[in-house]
Coordinates of C-alpha atoms in Angstrom, one line a residue:
X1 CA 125.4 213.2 157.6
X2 CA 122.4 211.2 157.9
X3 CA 119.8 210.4 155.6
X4 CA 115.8 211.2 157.0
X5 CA 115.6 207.4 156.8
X6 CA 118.5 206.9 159.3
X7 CA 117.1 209.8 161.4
X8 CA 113.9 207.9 161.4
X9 CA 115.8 204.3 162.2
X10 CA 117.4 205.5 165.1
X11 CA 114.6 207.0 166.8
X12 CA 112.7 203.7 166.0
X13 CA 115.6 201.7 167.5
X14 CA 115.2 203.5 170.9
X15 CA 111.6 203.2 170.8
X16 CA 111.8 199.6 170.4
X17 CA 114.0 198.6 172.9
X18 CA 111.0 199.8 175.1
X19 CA 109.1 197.4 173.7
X20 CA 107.4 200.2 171.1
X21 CA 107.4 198.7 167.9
X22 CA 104.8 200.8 166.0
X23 CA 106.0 201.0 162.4
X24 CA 109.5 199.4 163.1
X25 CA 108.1 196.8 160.4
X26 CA 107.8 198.8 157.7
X27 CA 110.4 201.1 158.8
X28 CA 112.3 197.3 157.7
X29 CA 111.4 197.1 154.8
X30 CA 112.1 200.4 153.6
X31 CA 115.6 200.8 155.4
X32 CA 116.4 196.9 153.2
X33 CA 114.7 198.6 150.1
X34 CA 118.2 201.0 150.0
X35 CA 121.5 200.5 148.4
X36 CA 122.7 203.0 151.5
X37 CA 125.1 200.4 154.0
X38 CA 124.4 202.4 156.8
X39 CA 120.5 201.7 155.8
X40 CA 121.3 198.6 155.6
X41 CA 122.9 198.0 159.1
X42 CA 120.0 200.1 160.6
X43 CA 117.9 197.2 159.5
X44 CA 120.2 194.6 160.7
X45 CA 120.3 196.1 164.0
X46 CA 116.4 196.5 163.8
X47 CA 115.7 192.6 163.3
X48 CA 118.4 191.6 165.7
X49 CA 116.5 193.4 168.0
X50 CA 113.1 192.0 167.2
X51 CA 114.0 188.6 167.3
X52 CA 114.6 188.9 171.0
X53 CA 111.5 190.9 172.2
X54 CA 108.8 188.7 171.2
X55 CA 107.0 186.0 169.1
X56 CA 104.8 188.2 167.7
X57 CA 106.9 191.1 166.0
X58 CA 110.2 188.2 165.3
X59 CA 111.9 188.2 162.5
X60 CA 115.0 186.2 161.8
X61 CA 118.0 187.3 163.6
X62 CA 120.8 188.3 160.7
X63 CA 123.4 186.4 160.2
X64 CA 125.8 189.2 159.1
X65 CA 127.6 190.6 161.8
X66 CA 130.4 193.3 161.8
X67 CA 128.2 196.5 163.6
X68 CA 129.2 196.6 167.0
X69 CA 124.9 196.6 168.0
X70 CA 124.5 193.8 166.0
X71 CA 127.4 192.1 167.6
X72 CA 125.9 193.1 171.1
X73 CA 122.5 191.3 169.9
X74 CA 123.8 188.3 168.4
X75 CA 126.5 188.3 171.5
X76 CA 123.4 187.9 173.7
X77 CA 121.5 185.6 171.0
X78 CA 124.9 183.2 171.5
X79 CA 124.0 183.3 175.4
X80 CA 120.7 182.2 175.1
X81 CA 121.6 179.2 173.0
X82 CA 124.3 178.4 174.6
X83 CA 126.9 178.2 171.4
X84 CA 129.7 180.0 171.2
X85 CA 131.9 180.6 168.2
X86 CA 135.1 181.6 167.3
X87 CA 135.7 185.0 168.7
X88 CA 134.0 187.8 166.1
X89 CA 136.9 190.4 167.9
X90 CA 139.4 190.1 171.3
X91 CA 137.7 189.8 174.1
X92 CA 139.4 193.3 175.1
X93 CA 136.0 195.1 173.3
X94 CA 132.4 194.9 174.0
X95 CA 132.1 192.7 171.0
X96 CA 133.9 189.6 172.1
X97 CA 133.1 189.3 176.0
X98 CA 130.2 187.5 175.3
X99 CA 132.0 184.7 173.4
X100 CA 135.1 185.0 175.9
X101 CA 132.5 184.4 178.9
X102 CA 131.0 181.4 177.2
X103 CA 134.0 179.9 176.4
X104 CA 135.2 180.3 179.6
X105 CA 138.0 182.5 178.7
X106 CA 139.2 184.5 181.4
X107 CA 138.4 188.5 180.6
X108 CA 141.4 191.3 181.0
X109 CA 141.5 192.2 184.6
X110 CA 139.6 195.7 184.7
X111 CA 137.5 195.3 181.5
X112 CA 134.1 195.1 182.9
X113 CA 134.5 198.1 184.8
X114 CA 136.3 200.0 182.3
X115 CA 133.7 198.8 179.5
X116 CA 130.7 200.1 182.4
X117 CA 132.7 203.5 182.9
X118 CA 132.4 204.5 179.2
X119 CA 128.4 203.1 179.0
X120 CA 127.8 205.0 182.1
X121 CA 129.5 208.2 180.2
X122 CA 128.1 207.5 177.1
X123 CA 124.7 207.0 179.1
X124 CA 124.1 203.4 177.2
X125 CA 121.8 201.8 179.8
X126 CA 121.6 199.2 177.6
X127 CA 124.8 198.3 177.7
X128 CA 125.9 198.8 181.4
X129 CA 122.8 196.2 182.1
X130 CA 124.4 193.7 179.5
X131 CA 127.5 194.4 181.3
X132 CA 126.3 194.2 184.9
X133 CA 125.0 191.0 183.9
X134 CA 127.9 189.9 183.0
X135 CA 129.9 190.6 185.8
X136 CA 126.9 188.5 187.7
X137 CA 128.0 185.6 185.6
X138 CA 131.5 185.7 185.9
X139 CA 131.3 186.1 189.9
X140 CA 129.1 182.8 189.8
X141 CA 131.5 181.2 187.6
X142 CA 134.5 181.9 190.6
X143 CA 132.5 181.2 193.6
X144 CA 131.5 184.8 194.3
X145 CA 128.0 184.0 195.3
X146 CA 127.1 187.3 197.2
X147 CA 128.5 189.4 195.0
X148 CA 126.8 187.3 192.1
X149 CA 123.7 187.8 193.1
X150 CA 124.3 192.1 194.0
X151 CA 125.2 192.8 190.7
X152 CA 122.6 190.2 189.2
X153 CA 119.9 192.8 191.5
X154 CA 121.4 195.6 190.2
X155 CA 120.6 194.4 186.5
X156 CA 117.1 193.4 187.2
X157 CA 116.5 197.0 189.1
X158 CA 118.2 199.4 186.3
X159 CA 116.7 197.3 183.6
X160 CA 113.0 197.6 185.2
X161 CA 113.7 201.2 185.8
X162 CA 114.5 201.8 181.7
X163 CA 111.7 199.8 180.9
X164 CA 114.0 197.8 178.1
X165 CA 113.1 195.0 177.1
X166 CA 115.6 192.4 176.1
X167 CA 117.8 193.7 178.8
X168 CA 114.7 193.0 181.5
X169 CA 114.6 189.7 180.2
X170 CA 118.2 188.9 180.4
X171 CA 118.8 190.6 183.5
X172 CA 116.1 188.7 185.2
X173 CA 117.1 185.5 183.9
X174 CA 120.4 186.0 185.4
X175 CA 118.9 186.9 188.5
X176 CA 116.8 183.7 188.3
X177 CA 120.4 181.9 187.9
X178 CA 121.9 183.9 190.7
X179 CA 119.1 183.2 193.2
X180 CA 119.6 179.3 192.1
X181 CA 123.3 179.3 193.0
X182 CA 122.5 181.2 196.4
X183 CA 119.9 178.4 197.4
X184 CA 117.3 180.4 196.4
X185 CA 115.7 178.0 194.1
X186 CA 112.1 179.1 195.1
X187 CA 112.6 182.3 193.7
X188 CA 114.4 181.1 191.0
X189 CA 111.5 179.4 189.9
X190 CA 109.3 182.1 190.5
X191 CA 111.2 184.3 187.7
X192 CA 111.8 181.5 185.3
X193 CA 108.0 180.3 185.4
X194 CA 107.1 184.2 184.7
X195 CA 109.4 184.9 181.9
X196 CA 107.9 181.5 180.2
X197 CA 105.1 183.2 179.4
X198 CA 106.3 186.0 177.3
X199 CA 109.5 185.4 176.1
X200 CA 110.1 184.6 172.7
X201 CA 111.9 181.1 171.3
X202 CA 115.5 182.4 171.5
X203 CA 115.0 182.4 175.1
X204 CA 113.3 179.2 176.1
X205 CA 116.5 176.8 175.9
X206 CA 118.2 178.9 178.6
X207 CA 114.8 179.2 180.8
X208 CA 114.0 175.7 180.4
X209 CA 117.7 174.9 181.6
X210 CA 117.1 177.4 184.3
X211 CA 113.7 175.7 185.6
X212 CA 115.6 172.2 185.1
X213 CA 118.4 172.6 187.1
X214 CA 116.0 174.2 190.3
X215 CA 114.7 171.2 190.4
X216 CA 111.5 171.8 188.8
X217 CA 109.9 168.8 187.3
X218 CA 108.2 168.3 183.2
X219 CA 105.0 169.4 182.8
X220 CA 102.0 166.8 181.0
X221 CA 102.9 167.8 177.8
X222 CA 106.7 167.9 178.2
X223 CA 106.4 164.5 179.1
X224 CA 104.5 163.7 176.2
X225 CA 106.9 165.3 174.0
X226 CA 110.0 163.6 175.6
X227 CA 112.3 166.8 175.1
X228 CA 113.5 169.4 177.0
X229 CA 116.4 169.4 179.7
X230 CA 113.8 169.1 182.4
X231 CA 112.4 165.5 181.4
X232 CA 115.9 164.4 180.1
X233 CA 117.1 165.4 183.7
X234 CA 114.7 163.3 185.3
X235 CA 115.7 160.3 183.5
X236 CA 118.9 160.4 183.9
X237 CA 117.7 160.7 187.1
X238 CA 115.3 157.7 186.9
X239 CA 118.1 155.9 185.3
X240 CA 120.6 156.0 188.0
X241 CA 118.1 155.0 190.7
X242 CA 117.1 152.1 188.4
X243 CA 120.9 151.5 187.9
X244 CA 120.4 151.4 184.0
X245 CA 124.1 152.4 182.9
X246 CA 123.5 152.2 179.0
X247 CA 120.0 154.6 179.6
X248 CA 122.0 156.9 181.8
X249 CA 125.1 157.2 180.3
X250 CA 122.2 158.1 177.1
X251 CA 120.7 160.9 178.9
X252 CA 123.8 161.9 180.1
X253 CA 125.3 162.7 176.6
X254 CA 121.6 164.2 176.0
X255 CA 122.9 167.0 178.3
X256 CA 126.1 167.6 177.7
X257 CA 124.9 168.4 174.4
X258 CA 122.1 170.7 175.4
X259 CA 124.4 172.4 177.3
X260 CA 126.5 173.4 174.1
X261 CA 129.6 175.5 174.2
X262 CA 128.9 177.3 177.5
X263 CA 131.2 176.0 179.9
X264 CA 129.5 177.2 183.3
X265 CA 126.2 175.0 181.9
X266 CA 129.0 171.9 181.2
X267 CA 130.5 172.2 184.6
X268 CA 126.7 172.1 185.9
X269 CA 126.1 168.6 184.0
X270 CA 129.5 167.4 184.7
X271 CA 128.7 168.0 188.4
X272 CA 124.9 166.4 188.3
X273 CA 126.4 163.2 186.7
X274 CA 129.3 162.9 189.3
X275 CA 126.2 163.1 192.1
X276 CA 124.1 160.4 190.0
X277 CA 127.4 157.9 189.6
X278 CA 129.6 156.8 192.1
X279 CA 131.7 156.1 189.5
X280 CA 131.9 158.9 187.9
X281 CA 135.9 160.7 188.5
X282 CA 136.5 163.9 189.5
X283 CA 137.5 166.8 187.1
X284 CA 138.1 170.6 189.0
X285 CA 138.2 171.7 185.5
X286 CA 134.6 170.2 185.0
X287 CA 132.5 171.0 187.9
X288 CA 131.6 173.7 189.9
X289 CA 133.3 175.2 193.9
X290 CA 132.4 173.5 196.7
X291 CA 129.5 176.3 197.9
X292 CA 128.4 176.8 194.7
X293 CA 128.3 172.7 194.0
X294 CA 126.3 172.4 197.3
X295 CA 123.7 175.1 196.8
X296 CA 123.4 173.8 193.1
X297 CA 123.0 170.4 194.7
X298 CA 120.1 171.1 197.0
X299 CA 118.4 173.0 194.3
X300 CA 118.5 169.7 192.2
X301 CA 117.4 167.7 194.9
X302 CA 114.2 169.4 195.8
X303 CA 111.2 167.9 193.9
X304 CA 107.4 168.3 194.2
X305 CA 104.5 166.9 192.2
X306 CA 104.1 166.8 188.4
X307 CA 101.4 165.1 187.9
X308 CA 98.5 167.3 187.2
X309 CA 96.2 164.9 189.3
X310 CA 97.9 166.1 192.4
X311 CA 100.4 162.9 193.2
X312 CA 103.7 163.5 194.4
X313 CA 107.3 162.7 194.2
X314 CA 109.1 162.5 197.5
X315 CA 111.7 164.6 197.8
X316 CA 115.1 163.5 196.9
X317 CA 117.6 164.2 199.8
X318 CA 121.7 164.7 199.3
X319 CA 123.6 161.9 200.8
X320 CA 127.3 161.4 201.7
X321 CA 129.5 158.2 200.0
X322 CA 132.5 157.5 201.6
X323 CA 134.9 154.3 200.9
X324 CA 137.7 155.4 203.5
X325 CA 140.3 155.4 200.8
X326 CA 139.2 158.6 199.4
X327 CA 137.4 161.9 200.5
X328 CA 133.9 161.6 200.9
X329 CA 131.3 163.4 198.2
X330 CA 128.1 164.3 198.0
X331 CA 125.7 162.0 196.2
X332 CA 122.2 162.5 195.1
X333 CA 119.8 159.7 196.4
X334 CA 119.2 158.0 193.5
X335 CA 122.8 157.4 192.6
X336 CA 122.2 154.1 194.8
X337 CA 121.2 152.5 191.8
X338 CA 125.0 152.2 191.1
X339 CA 126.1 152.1 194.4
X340 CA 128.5 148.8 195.1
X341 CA 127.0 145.3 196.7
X342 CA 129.1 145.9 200.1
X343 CA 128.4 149.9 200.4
X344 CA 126.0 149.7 203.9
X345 CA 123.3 151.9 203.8
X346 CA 122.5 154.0 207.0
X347 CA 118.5 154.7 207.1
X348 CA 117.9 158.1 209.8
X349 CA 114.7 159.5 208.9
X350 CA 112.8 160.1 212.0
X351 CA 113.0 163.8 213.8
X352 CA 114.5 161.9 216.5
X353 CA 117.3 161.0 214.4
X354 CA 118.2 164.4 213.0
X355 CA 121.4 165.0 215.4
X356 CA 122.7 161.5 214.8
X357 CA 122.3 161.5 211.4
X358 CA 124.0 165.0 211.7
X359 CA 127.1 163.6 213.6
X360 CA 127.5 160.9 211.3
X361 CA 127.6 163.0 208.3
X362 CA 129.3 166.0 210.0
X363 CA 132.2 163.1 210.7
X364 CA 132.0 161.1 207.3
X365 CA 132.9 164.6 205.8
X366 CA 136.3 164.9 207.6
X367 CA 137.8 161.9 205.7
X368 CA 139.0 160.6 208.7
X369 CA 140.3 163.5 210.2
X370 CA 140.0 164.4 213.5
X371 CA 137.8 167.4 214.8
X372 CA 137.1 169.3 218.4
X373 CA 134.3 168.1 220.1
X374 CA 133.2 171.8 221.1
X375 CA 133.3 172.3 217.2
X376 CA 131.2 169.3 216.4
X377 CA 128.5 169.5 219.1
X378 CA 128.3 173.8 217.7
X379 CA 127.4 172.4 214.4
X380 CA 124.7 169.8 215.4
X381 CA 123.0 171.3 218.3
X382 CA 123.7 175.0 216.8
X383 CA 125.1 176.6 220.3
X384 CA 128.3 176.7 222.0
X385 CA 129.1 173.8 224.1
X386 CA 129.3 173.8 227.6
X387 CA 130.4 170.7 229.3
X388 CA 128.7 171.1 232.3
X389 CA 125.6 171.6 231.3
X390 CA 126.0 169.7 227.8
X391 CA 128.4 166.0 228.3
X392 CA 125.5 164.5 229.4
X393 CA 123.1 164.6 226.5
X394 CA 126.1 165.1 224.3
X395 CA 127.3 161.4 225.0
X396 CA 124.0 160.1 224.7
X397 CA 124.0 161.7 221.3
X398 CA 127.1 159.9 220.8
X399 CA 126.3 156.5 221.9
X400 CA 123.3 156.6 219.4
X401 CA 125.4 157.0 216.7
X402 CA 128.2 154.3 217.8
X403 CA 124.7 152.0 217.9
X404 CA 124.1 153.4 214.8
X405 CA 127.2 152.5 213.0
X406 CA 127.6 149.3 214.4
X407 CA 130.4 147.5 212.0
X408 CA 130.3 149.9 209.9
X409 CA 133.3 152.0 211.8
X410 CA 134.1 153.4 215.1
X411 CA 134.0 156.7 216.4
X412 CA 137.5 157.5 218.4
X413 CA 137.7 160.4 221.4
X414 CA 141.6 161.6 221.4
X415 CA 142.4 164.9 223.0
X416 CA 139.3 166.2 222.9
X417 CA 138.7 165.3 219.7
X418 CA 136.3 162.6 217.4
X419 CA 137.5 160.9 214.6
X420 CA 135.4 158.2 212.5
X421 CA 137.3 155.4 211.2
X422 CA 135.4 152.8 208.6
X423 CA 136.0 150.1 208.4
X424 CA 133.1 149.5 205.3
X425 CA 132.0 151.5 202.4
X426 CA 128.8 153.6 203.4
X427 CA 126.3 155.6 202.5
X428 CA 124.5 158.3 204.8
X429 CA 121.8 161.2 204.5
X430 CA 123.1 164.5 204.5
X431 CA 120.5 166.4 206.8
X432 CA 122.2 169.8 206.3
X433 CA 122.3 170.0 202.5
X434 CA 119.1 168.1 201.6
X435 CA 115.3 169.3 201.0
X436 CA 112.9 169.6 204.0
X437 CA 109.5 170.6 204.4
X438 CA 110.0 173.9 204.4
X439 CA 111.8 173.9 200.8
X440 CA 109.6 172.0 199.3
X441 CA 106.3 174.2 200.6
X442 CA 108.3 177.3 199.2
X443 CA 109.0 175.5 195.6
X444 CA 105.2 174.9 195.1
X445 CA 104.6 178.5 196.4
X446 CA 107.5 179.7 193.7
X447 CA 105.1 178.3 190.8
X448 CA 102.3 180.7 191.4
X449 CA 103.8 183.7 193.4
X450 CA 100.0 183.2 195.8
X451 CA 98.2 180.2 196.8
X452 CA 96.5 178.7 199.7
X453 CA 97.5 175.6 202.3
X454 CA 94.8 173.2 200.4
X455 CA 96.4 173.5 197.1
X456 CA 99.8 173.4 198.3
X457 CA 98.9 170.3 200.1
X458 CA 97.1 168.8 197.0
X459 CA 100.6 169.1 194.9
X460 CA 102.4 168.4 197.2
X461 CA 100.5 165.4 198.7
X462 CA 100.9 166.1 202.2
X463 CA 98.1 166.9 205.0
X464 CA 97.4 170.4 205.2
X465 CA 98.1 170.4 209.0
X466 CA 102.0 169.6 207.7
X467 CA 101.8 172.9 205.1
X468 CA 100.6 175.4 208.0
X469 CA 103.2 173.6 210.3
X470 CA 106.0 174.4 207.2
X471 CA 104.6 177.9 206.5
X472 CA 104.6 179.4 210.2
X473 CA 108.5 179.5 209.9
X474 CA 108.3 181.0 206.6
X475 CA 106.2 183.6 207.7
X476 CA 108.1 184.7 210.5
X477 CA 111.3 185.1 208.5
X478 CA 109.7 187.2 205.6
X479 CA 110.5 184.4 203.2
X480 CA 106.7 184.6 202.0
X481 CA 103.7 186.8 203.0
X482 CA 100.2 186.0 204.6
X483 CA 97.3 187.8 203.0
X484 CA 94.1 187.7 204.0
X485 CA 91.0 188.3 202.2
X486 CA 87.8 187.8 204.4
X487 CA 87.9 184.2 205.1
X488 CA 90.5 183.2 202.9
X489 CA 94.2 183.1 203.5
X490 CA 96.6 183.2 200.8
X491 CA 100.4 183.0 201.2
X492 CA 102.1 185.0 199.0
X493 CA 106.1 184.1 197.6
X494 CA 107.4 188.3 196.7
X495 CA 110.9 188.9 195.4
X496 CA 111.9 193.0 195.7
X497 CA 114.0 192.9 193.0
X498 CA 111.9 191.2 190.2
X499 CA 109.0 192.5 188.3
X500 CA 106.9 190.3 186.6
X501 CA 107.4 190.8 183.0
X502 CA 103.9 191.6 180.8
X503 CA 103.6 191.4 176.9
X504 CA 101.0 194.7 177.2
X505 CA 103.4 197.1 177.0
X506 CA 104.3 195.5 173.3
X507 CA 103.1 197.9 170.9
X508 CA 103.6 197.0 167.4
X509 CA 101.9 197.2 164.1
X510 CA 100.9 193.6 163.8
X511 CA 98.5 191.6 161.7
X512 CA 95.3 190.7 161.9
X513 CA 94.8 186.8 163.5

C-alpha cells in the first residue's frame, strides 16, 4: 500500500513531465528525508527527471540506477552524451535498448513493436515516444531514410500532443536528425537552433553535434572559446584545405572523441574524415550507406556566413576523386589540400557548364563501366531521350566534355553505350550532390524560421536580386512561405511537424534571482 507521501510523489511525477514542477522541490526533500526505499526511488525518479527539463529546476541526475524509470531517464541521459556503458539489463527489456542502440547492438527482431504494444496498453505515452524514437534511430542507422523520418514525425506529433517535456525535446531532436539524413538540413537547423534556447546542459552536446554536422558554422563566441564540435569541424576542415596533416589528424581525434561510444555519431566522423583525406581507407563497418552518406554529405557541405559583420564563406561543393584503379568517392572540396601533385583538377563553374560537368561526373562514378546513352542523357538533361529530336545537341554536349577532358581520359561510344577511360588521376565537381543557391538561401532562412531578402543577402553576401532569383523556386514548391505585411515581405521557413519549444509553460517553485 502506499504511503500519503508516495501518493503525493506520483501525482507530482505526472505533473512534472508536463513541465509542472510546483512543489516537486520540496516534495525532494521530504521523499530523501525517509528511511522508506520506495520513498527513496520516488525521489530518484523525481531528480532524474528534473535534470532533463531545464536549467532552472536541475538537480543532479542520480547515479543509482536499478528502477526501471530511473533506468528510462538515465537510458536517455546516456543518449544525450553520447556514452554508453555496459548493459544495466539485456537489451530484450526497456531498460537496456538504449545502451544496445548506442553500442550498436542489433535489438531482438520484434522488440520495439512488442515493447510499443504493452506502452500503448499500458497507456505510457511516455514511453511509446521514447520508443518511436527509437525505431527512428535504428531505421537511420540501416538506410531506412523514409521510414526514419515517419516515425521520427510521429514522435514529434504525439509528444506535442501530451505536452511532455523531455520526450518533446528528444523527439524533436530526433526529428532534427532525421530531417538531416533526408537532406533536409534547413529544417534541421531550424529545430536544433530552437531547442538551443531552452534545453538544459544534458542536451547541448547532442544539439551542438546536430547543428555541426548540418553544416551550420560557430558562432563569435564559439570561436572565441575554441570548443564545440562545430568549430572543431571547421578546422579539420580548414586543416585539410590547408593540407596540414599533423593539425588534421588533431582535430580529427578531437571528434572521434566527442563522438563517444555512440556508434551511428562514429560512423558520421569516420565518414567526414574519409571526404576530407584522400588517404583515408575505407571501413563499411565505420561509415554510413551510400544515400544516407550522400545526403549527410551535402548537409556538411552547405555553408553560409558566420561572421556577425555580414561576410561570407562560399559554399563548399562535393567533388568526385577517381585514380582509375579504384571506385571513385565522393570528396569534400577542401580535401584538395591532400590531394596528390599529378591528380588534374577539372574547373566547371559556369551555368553553361552544368551538363558537362554532369556527364563527367555521372561517367567518373561508373568506375569505368560502361552505361546506355538514353540512361545518361535522362539523368543530365532530366527527360527521356529521343534521338531525333535529341543527337544533335546531345553530341555537342559530348564534344564539350571530350574538350574538357583533354588528356585526362577518353570518352568511348560502344553499342550504344559511353564509357570513360583515364588515363590520369582527377578531380571533378559533383553538381548533383553539392550546395546551390537555393540551399544555401534556405540554410539562412532555417536560422530564424522569418526573414527578409536584405538580410538574407547581408549573411549571405550575395546581391539581393540573386536571393529573390533563389526564393521564387522555393516559393512555388512550398518549401518556405511569403508573408506580406503592408510593404514588407517576409519569407517564412514552417515545418508541420515541429513546434517550437517555450520555457513558459515551466512552472516551478524557484528562487528568487
Amino acid at each position: 500500500m502506499e504511503s500519503p507521501l508516495t501518493e503525493q510523489a506520483s501525482t507530482a511525477f505526472e505533473r512534472a513531465l508536463h513541465g509542472d514542477f510546483v512543489g516537486v522541490l520540496a516534495l525532494m526533500d521530504a521523499l530523501n528525508g525517509s528511511n522508506d526505499p520506495e520513498s527513496i526511488r520516488w525521489a530518484l525518479r523525481l531528480r532524474a527527471l528534473a535534470s532533463l527539463v531545464s536549467e532552472r529546476i536541475t538537480r543532479p541526475a542520480p547515479s543509482e540506477r536499478g528502477d526501471s524509470v530511473v533506468n528510462r531517464l538515465c537510458g536517455v541521459a546516456q543518449l544525450l552524451q553520447f556514452r554508453a556503458n555496459a548493459p544495466i539489463a539485456e537489451a530484450t527489456s526497456s531498460s537496456g535498448i538504449w545502451d544496445a542502440y548506442l553500442e550498436g547492438q542489433p535489438l531482438a527482431e520484434g522488440l520495439l513493436d512488442s515493447l510499443s504494444a504493452q506502452a500503448i496498453a499500458s497507456k505510457d505515452t511516455g514511453h511509446l515516444i521514447e520508443l518511436t524514437s527509437l525505431k527512428a534511430l535504428s531505421a537511420m542507422a540501416e538506410g531506412a531514410l523514409d521510414e526514419a523520418l515517419s516515425f521520427a514525425r510521429r514522435a514529434s506529433l504525439i509528444s506535442r500532443t501530451e505536452g511532455l517535456v523531455i520526450h518533446e525535446y528528444l523527439a524533436n531532436l530526433v526529428l532534427a536528425r532525421a530531417r538531416r539524413y533526408s537532406g533536409q538540413a534547413s529544417q534541421s537547423l531550424r529545430i536544433t537552433h530552437a531547442l538551443e534556447q531552452v534545453v538544459p546542459d544534458p542536451w547541448k552536446h547532442w544539439v551542438e553535434w546536430e547543428r555541426a554536422f548540418a553544416g551550420d558554422p560557430p558562432g563569435p563566441e564559439q570561436i572565441r572559446k575554441g570548443t564545440g564540435a562545430r568549430v572543431v569541424l571547421r578546422e579539420l576542415r580548414e586543416a585539410a584545405g590547408a593540407g596540414q596533416r599533423h593539425r588534421f589528424d588533431q582535430r580529427a581525434a578531437d571528434l572521434r572523441t566527442m563522438a563517444g561510444g555512440w556508434v551511428a555519431a562514429s560512423q558520421e566522423v569516420e565518414t567526414l574524415i574519409r571526404a576530407l583525406d584522400p588517404h583515408a581507407e575505407s571501413n563499411a563497418n565505420r561509415s554510413l550507406g551510400t544515400r544516407a552518406e550522400q545526403a549527410f554529405l551535402r548537409g556538411v557541405s552547405i555553408t553560409h556566413a558566420a561572421a556577425e559583420d555580414g561576410s561570407s564563406a562560399e559554399p563548399i561543393g562535393l567533388f568526385i576523386y577517381a585514380t582509375g584503379d579504384s571506385m571513385p568517392r565522393r570528396l569534400l572540396e577542401q580535401a584538395k589540400g591532400f590531394l596528390p601533385e599529378d591528380v588534374a583538377r577539372i574547373e566547371l563553374t559556369t551555368r553553361q557548364d552544368a551538363r558537362v560537368a554532369r556527364t563527367i561526373a555521372l561517367l567518373l562514378l561508373q568506375g569505368g563501366a560502361s552505361m546506355a546513352m538514353d540512361e545518361v542523357f535522362r539523368q543530365v538533361y532530366g527527360f527521356q531521350y529521343a534521338p531525333s529530336k535529341h543527337e544533335h545537341p546531345f553530341r555537342m554536349t559530348l564534344s564539350r566534355v571530350r574538350k574538357e577532358l583533354g588528356s585526362i581520359g577518353k570518352v568511348l561510344e560502344e553499342d550504344g553505350t559511353l564509357r570513360l577511360v583515364l588515363s590520369q588521376k582527377c578531380f571533378a565537381p559533383d553538381p548533383e550532390s553539392s550546395a546551390t543557391v537555393e540551399d544555401r538561401v534556405l540554410r539562412a532562412l532555417g536560422k530564424t524560421g522569418r526573414t527578409n531578402v536584405q538580410q538574407i543577402a547581408l549573411r549571405l553576401g550575395v546581391s539581393a536580386r540573386t536571393v529573390q532569383l533563389a526564393l521564387k523556386p522555393l516559393v512555388e514548391s512550398g518549401a518556405c512561405q511569403q508573408e506580406r505585411q503592408g510593404r514588407v515581405v517576409q519569407y517564412v521557413l514552417e515545418d508541420t511537424t515541429f513546434r517550437e519549444p517555450t520555457l513558459e509553460r515551466l512552472r516551478a517553485d524557484l528562487p528568487s534571482e
